[in-house]
mmCIF file of C-alpha atoms in Angstrom:
data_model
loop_
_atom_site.group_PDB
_atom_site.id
_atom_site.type_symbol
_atom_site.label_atom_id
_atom_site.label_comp_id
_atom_site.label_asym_id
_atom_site.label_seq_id
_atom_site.Cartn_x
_atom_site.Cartn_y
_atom_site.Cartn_z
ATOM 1 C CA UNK A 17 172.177 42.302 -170.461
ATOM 2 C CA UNK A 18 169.004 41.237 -169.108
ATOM 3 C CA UNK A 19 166.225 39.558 -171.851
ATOM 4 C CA UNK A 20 163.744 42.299 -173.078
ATOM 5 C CA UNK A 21 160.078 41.287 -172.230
ATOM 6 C CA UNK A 22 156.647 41.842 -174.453
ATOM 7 C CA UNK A 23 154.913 44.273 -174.363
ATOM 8 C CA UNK A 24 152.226 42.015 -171.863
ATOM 9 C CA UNK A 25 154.803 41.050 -169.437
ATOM 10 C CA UNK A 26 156.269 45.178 -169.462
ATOM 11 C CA UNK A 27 152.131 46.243 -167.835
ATOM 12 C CA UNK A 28 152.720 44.038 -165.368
ATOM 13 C CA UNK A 29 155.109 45.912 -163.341
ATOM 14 C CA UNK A 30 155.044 49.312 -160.996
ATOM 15 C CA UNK A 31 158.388 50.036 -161.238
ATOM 16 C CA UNK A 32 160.718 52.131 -159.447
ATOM 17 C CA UNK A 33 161.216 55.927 -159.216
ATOM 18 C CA UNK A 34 164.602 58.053 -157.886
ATOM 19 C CA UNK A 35 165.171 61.616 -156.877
ATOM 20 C CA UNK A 36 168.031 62.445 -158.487
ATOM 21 C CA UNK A 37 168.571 65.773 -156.699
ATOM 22 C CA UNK A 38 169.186 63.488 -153.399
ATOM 23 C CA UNK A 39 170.827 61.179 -155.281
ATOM 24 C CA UNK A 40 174.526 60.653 -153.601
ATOM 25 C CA UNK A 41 175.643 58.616 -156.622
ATOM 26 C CA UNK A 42 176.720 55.747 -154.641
ATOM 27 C CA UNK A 43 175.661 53.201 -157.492
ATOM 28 C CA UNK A 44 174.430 50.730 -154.068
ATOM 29 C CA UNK A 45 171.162 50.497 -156.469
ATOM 30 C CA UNK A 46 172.931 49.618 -159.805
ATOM 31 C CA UNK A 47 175.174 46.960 -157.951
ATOM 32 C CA UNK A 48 171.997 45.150 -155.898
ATOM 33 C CA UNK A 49 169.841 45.171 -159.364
ATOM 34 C CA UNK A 50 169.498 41.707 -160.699
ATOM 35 C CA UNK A 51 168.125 43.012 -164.093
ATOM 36 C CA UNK A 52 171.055 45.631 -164.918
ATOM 37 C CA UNK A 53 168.184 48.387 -164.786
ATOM 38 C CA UNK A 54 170.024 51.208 -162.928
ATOM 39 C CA UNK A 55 173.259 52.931 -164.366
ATOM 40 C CA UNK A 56 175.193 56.050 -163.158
ATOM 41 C CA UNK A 57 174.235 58.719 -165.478
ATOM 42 C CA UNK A 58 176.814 61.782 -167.166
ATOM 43 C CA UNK A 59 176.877 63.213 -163.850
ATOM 44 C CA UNK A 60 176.812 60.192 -161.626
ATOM 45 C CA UNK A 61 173.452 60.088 -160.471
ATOM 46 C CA UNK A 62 171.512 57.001 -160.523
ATOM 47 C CA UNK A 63 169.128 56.265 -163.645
ATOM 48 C CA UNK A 64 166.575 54.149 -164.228
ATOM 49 C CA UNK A 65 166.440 52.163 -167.236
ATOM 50 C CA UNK A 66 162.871 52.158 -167.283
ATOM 51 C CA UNK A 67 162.156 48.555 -169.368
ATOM 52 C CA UNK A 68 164.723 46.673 -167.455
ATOM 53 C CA UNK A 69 162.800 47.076 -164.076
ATOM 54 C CA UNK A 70 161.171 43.868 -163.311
ATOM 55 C CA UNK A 71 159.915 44.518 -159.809
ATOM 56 C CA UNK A 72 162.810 43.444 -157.850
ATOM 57 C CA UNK A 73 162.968 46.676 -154.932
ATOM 58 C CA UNK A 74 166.065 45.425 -154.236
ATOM 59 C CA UNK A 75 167.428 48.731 -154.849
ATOM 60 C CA UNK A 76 164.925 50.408 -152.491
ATOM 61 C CA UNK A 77 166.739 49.549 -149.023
ATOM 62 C CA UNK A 78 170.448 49.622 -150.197
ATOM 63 C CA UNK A 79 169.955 53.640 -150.974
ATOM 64 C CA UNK A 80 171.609 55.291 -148.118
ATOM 65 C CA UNK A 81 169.998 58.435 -148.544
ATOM 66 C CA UNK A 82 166.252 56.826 -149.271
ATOM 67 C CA UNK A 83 165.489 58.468 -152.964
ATOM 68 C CA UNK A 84 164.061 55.431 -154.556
ATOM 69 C CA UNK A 85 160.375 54.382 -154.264
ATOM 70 C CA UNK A 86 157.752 52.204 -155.789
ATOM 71 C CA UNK A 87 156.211 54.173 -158.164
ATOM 72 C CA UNK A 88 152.900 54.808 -156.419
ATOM 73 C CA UNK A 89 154.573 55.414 -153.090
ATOM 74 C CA UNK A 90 157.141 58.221 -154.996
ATOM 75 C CA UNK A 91 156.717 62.082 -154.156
ATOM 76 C CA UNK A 92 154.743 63.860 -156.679
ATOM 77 C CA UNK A 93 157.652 66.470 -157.025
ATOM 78 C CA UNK A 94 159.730 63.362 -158.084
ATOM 79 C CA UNK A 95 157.390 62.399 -160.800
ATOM 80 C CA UNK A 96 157.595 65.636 -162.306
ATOM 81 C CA UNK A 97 161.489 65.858 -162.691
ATOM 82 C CA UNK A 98 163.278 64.842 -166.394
ATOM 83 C CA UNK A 99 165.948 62.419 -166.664
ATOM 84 C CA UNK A 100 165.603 60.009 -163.897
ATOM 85 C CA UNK A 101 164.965 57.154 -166.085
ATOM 86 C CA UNK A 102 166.291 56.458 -170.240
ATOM 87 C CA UNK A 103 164.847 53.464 -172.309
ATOM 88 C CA UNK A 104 167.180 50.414 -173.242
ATOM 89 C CA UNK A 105 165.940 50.779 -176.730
ATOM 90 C CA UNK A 106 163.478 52.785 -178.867
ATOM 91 C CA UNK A 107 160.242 51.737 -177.936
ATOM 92 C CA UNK A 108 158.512 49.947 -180.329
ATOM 93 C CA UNK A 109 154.665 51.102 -181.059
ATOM 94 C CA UNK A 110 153.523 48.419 -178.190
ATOM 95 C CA UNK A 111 155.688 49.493 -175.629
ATOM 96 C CA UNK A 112 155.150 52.790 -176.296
ATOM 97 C CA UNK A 113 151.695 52.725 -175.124
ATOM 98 C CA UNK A 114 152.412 50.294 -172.398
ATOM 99 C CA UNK A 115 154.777 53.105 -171.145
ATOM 100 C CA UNK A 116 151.782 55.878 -171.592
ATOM 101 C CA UNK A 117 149.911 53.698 -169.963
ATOM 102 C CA UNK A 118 152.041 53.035 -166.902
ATOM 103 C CA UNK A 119 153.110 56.853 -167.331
ATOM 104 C CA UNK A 120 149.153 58.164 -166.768
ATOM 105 C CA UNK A 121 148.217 55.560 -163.912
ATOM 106 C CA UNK A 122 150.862 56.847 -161.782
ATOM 107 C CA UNK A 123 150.874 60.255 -162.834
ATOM 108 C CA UNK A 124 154.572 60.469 -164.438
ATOM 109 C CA UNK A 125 154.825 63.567 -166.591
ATOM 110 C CA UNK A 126 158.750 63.738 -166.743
ATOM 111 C CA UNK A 127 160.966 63.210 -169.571
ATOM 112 C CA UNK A 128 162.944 60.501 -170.591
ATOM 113 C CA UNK A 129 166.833 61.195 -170.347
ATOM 114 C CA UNK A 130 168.348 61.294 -174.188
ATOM 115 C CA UNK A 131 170.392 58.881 -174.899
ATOM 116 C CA UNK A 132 172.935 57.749 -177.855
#
C-alpha cells in the first residue's frame, strides 16, 4: 500500500479522471500505477482511488480505449458521473477540504463510490 500524504502534499496534484461507461475493464491502468491508486470496481470497471494519485499519468497511455485524462483535460460529461473514484480512507477534516478544493477548481460534482 502506498504511504498516505498530508494534507499539503494531497493540493499539489491534478489527478486523474476515467469514463467508466467506456471503460473496457482491462485493469492496463491498475497494473502500470506505481501508487496502487486504480482498482477494478464490483463490476470491473476501473476506479480511481482518489488520494493515492500522485501524478504519475502512467495510466493515461496504457488505456486502450483512451477514458482516462488529467483532470483539467477530462470531458465535462465525465466530471459529472458518480463512482469513478472511492477514498482509501475517511477523509480527515484537512483532506476533506483539500478534496473540495481540488473538487471546485476543476469542476468535479460527482460522487464518491461507497465503499466498506
Amino acid at each position: 500500500m502506498a504511504q498516505a500524504k498530508s494534507p499539503e502534499e494531497l493540493r499539489k496534484y491534478i489527478r486523474v479522471i476515467d469514463d467508466q461507461d467506456i471503460c473496457i475493464g482491462c485493469g492496463a491502468c491498475v497494473s502500470v500505477c506505481p501508487y496502487q491508486a486504480w482498482e477494478l470496481d464490483e463490476n470491473g470497471k476501473a476506479r480511481l482511488i482518489w488520494d493515492l494519485c500522485y501524478d504519475d499519468f502512467s495510466c493515461i497511455p496504457v488505456c486502450p480505449v483512451n477514458c482516462i485524462w488529467k483532470t483539467p483535460e477530462a470531458p465535462e460529461t465525465a466530471k459529472k458521473k458518480d463512482n469513478w473514484y472511492r477514498f482509501s480512507h475517511p477523509l480527515t477534516p484537512e483532506e476533506q477540504k483539500v478534496f473540495e478544493e481540488w473538487a471546485s477548481k476543476y469542476g468535479i460534482t460527482g460522487k464518491p463510490a461507497k465503499t466498506g
